[in-house]
PDB file of C-alpha atoms and ligand atoms in Angstrom:
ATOM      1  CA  UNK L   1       1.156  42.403  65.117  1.00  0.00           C
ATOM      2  CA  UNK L   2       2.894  39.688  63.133  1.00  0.00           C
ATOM      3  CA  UNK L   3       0.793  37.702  60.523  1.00  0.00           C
ATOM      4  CA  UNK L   4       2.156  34.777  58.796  1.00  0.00           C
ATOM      5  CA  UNK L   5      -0.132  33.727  55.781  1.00  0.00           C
ATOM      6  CA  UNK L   6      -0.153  29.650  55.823  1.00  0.00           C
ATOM      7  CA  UNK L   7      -0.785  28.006  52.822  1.00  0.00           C
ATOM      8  CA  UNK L   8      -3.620  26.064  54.000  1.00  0.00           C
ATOM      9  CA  UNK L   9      -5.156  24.345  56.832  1.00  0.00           C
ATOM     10  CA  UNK L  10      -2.475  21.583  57.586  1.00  0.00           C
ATOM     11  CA  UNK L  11       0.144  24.424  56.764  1.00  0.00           C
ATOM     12  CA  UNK L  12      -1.583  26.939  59.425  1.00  0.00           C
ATOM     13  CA  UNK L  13      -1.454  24.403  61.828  1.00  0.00           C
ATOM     14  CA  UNK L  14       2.209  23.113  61.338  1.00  0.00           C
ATOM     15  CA  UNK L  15       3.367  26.585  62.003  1.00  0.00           C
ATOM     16  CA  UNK L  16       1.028  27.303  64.866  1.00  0.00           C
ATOM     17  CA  UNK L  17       2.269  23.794  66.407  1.00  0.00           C
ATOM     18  CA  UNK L  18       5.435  25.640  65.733  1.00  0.00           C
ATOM     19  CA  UNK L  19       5.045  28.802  67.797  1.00  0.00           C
ATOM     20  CA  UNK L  20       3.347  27.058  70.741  1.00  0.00           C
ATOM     21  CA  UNK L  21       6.056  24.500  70.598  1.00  0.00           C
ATOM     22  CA  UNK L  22       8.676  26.771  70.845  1.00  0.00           C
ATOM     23  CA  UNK L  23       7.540  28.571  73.944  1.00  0.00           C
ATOM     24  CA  UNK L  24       7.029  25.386  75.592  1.00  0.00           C
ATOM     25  CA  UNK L  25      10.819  24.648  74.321  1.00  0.00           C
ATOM     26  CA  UNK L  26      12.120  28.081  75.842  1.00  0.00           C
ATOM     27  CA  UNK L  27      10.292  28.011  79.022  1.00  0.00           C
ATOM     28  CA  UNK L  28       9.570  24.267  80.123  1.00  0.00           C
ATOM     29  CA  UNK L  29       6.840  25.893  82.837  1.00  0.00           C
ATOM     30  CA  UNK L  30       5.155  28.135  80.427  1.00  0.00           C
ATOM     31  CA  UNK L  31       1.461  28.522  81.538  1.00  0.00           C
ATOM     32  CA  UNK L  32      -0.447  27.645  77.920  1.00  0.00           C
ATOM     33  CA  UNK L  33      -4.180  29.550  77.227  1.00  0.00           C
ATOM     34  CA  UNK L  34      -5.618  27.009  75.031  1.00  0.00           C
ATOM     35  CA  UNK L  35      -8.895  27.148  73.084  1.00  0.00           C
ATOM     36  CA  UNK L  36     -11.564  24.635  71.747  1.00  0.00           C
ATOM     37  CA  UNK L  37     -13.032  24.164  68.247  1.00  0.00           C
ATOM     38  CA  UNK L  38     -12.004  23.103  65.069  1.00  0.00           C
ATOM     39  CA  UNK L  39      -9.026  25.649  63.756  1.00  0.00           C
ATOM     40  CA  UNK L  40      -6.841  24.250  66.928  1.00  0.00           C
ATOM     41  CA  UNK L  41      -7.357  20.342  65.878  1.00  0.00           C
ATOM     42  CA  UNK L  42      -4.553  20.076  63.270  1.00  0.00           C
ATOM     43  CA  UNK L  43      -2.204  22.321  65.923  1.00  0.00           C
ATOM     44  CA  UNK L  44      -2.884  19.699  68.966  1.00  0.00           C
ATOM     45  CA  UNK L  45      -2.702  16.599  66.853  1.00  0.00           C
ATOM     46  CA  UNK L  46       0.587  18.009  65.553  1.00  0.00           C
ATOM     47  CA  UNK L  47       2.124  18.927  68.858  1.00  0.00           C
ATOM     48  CA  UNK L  48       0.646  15.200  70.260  1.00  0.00           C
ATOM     49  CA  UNK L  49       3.498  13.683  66.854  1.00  0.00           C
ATOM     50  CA  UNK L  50       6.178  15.935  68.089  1.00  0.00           C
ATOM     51  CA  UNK L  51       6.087  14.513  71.871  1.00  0.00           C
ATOM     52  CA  UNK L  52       5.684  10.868  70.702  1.00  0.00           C
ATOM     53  CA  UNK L  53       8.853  11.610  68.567  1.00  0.00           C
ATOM     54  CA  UNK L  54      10.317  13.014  71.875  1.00  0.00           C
ATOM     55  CA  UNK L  55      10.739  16.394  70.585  1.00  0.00           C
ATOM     56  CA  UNK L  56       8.756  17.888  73.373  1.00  0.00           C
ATOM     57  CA  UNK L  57       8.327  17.496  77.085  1.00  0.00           C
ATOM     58  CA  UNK L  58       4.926  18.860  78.552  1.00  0.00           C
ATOM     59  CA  UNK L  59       5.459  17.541  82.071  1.00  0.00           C
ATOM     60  CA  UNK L  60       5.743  21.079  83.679  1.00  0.00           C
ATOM     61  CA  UNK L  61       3.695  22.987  81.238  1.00  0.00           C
ATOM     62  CA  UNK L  62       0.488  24.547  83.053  1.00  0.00           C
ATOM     63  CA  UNK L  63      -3.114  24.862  80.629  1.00  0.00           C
ATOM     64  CA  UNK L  64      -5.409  27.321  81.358  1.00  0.00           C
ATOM     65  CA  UNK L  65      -8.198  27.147  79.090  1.00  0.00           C
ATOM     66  CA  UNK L  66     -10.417  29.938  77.656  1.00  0.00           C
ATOM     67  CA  UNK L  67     -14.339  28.874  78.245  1.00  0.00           C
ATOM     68  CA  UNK L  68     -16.650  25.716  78.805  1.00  0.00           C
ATOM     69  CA  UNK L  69     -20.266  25.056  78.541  1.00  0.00           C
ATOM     70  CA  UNK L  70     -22.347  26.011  81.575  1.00  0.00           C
ATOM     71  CA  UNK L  71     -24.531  23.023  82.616  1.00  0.00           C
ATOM     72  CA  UNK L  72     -22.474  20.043  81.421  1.00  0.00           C
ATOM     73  CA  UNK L  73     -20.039  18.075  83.380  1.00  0.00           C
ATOM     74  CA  UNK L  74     -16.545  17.549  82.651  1.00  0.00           C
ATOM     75  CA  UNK L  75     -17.369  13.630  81.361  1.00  0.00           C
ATOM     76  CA  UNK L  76     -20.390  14.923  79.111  1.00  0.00           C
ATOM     77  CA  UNK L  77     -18.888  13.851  75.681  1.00  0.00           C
ATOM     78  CA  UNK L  78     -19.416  17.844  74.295  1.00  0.00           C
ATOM     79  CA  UNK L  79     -17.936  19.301  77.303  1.00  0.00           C
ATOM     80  CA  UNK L  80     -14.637  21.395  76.751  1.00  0.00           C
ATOM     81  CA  UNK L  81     -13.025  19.444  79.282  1.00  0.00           C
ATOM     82  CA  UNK L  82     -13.459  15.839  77.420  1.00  0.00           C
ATOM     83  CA  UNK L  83     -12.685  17.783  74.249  1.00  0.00           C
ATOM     84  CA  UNK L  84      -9.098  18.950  75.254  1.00  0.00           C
ATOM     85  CA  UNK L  85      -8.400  15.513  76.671  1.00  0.00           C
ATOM     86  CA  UNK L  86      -9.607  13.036  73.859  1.00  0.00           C
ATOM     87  CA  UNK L  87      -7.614  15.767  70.877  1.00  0.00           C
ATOM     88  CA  UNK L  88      -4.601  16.698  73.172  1.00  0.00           C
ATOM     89  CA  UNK L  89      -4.055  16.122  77.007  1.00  0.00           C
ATOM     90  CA  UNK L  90      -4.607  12.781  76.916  1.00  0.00           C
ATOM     91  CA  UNK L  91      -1.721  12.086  74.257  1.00  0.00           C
ATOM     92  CA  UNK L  92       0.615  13.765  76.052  1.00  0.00           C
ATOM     93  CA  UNK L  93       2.829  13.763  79.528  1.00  0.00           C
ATOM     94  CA  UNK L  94       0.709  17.064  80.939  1.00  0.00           C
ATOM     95  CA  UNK L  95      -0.123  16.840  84.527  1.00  0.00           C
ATOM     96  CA  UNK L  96      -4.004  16.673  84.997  1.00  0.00           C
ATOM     97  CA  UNK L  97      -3.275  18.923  88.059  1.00  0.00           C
ATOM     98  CA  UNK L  98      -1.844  21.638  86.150  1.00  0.00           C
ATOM     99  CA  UNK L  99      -5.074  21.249  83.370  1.00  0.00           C
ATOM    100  CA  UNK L 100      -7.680  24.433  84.120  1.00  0.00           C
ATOM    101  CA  UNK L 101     -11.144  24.535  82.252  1.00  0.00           C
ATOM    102  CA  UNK L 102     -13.742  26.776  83.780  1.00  0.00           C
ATOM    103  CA  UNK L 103     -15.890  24.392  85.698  1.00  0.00           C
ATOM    104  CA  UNK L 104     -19.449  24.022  84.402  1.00  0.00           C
ATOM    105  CA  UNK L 105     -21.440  22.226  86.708  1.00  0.00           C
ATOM    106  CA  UNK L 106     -20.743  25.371  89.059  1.00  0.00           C
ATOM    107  CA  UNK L 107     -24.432  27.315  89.245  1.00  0.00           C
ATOM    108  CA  UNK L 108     -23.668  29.760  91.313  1.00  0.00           C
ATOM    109  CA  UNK L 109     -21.639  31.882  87.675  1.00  0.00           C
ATOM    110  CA  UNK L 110     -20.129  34.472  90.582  1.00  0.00           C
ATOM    111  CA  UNK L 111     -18.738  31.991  92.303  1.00  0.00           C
ATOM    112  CA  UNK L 112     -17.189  30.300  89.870  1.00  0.00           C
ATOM    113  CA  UNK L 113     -15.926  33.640  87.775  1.00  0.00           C
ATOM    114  CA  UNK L 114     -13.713  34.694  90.940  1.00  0.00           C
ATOM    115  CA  UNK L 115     -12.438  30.770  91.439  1.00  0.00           C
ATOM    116  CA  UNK L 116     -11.228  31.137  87.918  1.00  0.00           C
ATOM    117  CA  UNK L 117      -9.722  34.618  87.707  1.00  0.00           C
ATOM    118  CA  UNK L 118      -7.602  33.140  91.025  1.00  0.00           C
ATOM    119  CA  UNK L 119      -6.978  30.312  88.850  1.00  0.00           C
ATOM    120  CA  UNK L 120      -5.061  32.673  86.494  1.00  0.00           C
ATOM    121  CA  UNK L 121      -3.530  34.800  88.781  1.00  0.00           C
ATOM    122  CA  UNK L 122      -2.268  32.196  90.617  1.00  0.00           C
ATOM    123  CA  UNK L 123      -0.090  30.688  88.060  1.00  0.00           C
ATOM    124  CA  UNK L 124       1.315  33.984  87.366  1.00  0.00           C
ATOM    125  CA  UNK L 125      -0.562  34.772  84.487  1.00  0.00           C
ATOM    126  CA  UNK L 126      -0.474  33.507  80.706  1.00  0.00           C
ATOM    127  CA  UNK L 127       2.407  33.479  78.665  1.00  0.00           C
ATOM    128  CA  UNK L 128       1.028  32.452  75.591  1.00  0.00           C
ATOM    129  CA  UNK L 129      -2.866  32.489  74.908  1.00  0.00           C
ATOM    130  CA  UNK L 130      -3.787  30.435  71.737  1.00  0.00           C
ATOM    131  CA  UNK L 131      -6.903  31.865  69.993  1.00  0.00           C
ATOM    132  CA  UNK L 132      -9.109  30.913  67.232  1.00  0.00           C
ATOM    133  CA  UNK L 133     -11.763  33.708  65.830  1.00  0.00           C
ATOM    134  CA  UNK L 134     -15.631  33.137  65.263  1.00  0.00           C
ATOM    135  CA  UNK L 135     -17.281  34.297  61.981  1.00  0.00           C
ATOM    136  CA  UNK L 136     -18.738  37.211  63.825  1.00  0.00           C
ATOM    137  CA  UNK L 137     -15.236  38.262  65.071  1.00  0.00           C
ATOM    138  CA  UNK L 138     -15.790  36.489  68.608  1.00  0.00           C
ATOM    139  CA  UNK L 139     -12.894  35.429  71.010  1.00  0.00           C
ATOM    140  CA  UNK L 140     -13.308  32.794  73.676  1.00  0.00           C
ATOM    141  CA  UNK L 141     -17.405  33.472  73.916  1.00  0.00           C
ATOM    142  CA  UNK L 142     -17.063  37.087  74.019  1.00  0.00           C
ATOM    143  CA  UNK L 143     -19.673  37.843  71.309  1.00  0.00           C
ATOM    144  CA  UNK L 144     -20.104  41.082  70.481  1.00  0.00           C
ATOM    145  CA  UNK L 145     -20.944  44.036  72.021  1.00  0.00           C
ATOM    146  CA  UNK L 146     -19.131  42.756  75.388  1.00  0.00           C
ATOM    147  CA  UNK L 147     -17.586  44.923  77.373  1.00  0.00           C
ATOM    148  CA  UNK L 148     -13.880  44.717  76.612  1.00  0.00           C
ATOM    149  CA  UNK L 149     -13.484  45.685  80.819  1.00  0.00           C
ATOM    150  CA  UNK L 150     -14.091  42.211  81.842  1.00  0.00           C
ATOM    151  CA  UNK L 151     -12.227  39.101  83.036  1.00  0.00           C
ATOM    152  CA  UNK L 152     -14.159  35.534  83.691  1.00  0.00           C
ATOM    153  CA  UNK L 153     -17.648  35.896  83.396  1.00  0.00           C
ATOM    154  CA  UNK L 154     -20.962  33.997  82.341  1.00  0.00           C
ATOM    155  CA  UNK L 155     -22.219  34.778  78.924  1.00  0.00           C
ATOM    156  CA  UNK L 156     -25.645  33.923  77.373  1.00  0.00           C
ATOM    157  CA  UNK L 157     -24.511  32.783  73.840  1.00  0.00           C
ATOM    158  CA  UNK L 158     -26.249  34.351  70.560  1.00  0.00           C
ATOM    159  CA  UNK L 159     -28.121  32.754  67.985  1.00  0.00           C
ATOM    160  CA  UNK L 160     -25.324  32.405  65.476  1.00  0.00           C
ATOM    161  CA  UNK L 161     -22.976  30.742  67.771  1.00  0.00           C
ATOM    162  CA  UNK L 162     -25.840  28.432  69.072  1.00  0.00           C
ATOM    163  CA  UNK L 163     -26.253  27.119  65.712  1.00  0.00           C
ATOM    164  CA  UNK L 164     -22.546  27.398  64.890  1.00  0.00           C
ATOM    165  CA  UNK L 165     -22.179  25.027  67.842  1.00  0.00           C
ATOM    166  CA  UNK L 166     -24.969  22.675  67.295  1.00  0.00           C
ATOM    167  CA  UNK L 167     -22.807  20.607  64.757  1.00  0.00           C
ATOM    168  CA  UNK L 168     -21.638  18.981  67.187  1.00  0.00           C
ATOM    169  CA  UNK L 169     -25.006  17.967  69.170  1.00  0.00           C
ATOM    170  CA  UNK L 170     -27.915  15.768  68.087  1.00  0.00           C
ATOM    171  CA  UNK L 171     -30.466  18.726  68.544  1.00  0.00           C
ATOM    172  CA  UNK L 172     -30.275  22.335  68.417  1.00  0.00           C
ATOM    173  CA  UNK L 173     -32.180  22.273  71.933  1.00  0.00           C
ATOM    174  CA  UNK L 174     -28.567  20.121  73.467  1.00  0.00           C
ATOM    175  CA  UNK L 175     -26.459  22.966  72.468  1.00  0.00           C
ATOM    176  CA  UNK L 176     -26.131  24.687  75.765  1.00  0.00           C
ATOM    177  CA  UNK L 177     -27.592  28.345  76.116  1.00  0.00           C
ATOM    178  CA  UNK L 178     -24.486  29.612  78.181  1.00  0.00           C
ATOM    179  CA  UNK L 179     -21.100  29.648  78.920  1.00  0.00           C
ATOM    180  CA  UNK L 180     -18.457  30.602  81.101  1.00  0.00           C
ATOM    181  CA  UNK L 181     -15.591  32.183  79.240  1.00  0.00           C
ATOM    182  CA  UNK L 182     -12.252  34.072  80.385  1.00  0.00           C
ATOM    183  CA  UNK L 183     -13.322  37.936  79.532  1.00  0.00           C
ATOM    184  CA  UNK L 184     -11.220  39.885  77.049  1.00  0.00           C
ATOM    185  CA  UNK L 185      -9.313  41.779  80.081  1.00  0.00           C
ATOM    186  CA  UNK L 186      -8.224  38.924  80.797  1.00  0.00           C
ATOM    187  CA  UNK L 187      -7.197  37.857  77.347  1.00  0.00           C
ATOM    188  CA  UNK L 188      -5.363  40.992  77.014  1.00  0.00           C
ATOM    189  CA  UNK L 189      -3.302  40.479  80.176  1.00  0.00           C
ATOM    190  CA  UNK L 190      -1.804  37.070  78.167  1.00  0.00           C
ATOM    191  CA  UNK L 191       1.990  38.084  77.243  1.00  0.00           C
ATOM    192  CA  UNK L 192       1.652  37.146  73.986  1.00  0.00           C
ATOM    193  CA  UNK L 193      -1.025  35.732  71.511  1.00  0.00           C
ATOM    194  CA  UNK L 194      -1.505  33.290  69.028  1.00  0.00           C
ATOM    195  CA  UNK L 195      -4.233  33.704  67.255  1.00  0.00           C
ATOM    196  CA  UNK L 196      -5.183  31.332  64.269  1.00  0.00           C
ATOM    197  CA  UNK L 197      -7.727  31.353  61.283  1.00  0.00           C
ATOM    198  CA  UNK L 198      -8.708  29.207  58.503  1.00  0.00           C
ATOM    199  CA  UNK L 199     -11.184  29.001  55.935  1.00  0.00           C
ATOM    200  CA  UNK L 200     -12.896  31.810  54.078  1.00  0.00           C
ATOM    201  CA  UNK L 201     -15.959  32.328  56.776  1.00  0.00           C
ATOM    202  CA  UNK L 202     -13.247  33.843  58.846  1.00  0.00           C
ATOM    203  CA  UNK L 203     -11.634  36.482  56.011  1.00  0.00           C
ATOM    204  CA  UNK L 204     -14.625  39.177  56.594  1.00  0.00           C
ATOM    205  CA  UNK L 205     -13.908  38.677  60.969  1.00  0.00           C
ATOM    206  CA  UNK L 206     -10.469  38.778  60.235  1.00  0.00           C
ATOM    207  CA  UNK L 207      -9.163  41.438  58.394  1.00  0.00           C
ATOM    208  CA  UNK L 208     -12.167  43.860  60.300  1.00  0.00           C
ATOM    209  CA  UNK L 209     -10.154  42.687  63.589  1.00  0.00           C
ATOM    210  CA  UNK L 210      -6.757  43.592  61.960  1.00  0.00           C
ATOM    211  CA  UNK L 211      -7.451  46.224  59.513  1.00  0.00           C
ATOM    212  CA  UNK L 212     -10.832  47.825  61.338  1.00  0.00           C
ATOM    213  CA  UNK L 213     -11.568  50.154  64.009  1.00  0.00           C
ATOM    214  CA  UNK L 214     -11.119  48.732  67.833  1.00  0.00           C
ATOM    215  CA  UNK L 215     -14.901  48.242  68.654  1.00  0.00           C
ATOM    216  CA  UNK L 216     -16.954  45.787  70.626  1.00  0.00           C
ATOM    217  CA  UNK L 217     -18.781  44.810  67.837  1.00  0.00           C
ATOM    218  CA  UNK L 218     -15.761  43.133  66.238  1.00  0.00           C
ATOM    219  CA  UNK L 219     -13.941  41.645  69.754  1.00  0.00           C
ATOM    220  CA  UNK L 220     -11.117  40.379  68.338  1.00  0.00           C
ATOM    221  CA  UNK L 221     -10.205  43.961  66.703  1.00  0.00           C
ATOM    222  CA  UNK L 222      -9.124  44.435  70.562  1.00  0.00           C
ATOM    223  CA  UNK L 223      -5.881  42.913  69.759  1.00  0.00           C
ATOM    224  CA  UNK L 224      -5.064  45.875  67.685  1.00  0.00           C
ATOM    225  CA  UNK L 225      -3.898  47.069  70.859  1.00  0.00           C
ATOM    226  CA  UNK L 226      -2.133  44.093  72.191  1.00  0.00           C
ATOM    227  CA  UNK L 227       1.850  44.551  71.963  1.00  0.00           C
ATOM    228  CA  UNK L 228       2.582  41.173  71.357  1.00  0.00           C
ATOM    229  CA  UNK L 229       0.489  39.391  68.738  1.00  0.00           C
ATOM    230  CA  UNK L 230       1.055  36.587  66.306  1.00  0.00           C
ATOM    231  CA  UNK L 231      -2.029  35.426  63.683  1.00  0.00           C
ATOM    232  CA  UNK L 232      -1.365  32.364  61.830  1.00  0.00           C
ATOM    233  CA  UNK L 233      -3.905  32.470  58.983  1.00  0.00           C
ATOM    234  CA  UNK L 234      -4.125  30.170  55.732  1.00  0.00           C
ATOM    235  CA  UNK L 235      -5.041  32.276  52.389  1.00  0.00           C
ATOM    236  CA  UNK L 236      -8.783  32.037  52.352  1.00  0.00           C
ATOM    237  CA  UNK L 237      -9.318  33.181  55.729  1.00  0.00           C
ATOM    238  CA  UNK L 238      -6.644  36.373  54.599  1.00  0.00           C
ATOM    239  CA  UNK L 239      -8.336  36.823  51.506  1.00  0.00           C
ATOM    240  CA  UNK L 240      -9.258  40.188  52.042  1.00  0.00           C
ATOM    241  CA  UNK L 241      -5.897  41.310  52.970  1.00  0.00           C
ATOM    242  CA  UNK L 242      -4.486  42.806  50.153  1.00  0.00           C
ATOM    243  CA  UNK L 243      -0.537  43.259  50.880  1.00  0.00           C
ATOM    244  CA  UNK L 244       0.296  40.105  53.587  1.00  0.00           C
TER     245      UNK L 244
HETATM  246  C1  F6R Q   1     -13.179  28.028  71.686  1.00  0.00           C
HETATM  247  C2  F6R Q   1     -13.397  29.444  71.533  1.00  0.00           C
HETATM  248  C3  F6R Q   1     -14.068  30.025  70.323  1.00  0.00           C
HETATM  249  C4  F6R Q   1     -13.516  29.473  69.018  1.00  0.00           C
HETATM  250  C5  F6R Q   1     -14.227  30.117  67.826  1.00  0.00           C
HETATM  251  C6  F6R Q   1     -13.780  29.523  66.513  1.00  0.00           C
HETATM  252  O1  F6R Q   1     -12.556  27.746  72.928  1.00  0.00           O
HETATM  253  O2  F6R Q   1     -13.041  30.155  72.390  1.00  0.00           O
HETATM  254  O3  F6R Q   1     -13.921  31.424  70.354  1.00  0.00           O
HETATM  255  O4  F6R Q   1     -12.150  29.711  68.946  1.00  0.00           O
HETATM  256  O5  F6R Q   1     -15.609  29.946  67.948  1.00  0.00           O
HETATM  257  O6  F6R Q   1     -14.239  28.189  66.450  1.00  0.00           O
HETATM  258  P1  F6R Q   1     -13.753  27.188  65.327  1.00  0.00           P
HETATM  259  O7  F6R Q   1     -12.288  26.976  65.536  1.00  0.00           O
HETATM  260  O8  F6R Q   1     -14.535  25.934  65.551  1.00  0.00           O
HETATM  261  O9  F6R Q   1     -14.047  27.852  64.014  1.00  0.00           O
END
């Protein structure tokens, strides 16, 4: 596990923009797992200035991405879908046809679990699987407690990341109650990982899923056992971590 302490928010970013960036550099095809929410913002909007400036092609790159709401349609303004286009795909040369979000007007959640496991497998797999980290050490939605044996699956979401989420509806009663999210099997079968933190709600998540036991409770401390493993953090959300 590598872990390069950022000085801050924009600084985090930068570098993250920097890995992600790079593998897109070295292998123009690379199949990108991407992730929602606010620690990736600064990353995208970064990468979007870099491709402007012509410093980086995304024509043959390939997105899989790691969960969406189940229930709302790709055009609902909170939907993961919209979200990746209006902060990233739409400012750049991606291919729509090579853009994967779990698809969450799909009812039928087995159905739609083994569509997107195919999905993965059939671009060969991930080489680089961007991550951010929930307060309560949660990775994609796999909140915890999840069974670290599973690839896509449907996942009723918990309390805290209801009202984690609602910030960004009117009402708490908007936020939707599940999601589909790639499973942490399938996470770990990525061939390398970015994973990035900021802020100091993420320092107690963080340095349990780097410095704790592997345990469900704490997903991300899964990655303990991932060989290839880079966390971007700035220094409040690496607080606790004495020697980085
Ligand atoms: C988003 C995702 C979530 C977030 C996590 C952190 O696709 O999978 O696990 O990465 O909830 O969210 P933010 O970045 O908003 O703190």
């Amino acid at each position: 596990m590598k872990i390069y302490k950022a000085k801050d928010y924009n600084d985090m970013s930068r570098k993250a923009a920097n890995i992600l960036s790079a593998q897109v550099i070295m292998k123009p095809d690379a199949v990108l797992g991407l992730a929602t929410g606010s620690t990736p913002l600064g990353a995208y909007s970064q990468l979007v200035e870099w491709y402007k400036k012509g410093d980086i092609d995304f024509s043959l790159v390939t997105t899989v991405n790691l969960d969406e709401y189940k229930g709302l349609t790709k055009d609902n303004p909170q939907s993961y879908y919209r979200f990746m286009c209006e902060n990233f795909f739409d400012h750049i040369n991606i291919d729509k046809k090579n853009v994967n979000i779990p698809d969450g007007t799909q009812e039928n959640s087995d159905i739609e679990c083994e569509r997107y496991n195919n999905v993965i497998r059939s671009v060969g797999g991930i080489d680089m699987q961007l991550l951010g980290i929930g307060g309560n050490g949660h990775i994609g939605f796999n909140e915890p407690g999840c069974a670290f044996e599973t690839e896509t699956h449907c996942v009723k979401l918990t309390e805290s990341t209801i009202n984690a989420n609602s910030r960004f509806f009117d009402t708490i009663d908007e936020v939707p109650k599940e999601a589909y999210t790639m499973g942490i099997k399938s996470i770990m079968q990525a061939k390398k990982i970015l994973l990035i933190a900021s802020g100091e709600n993420k320092a107690k998540a963080l340095y349990e899923a780097i410095c704790g036991p592997v345990t469900p409770k704490n997903q991300a401390s899964i990655l303990q056992l991932h060989n290839d493993v880079t966390i971007v953090a700035d220094e409040a959300a690496l607080a606790l971590m004495k020697y980085v």
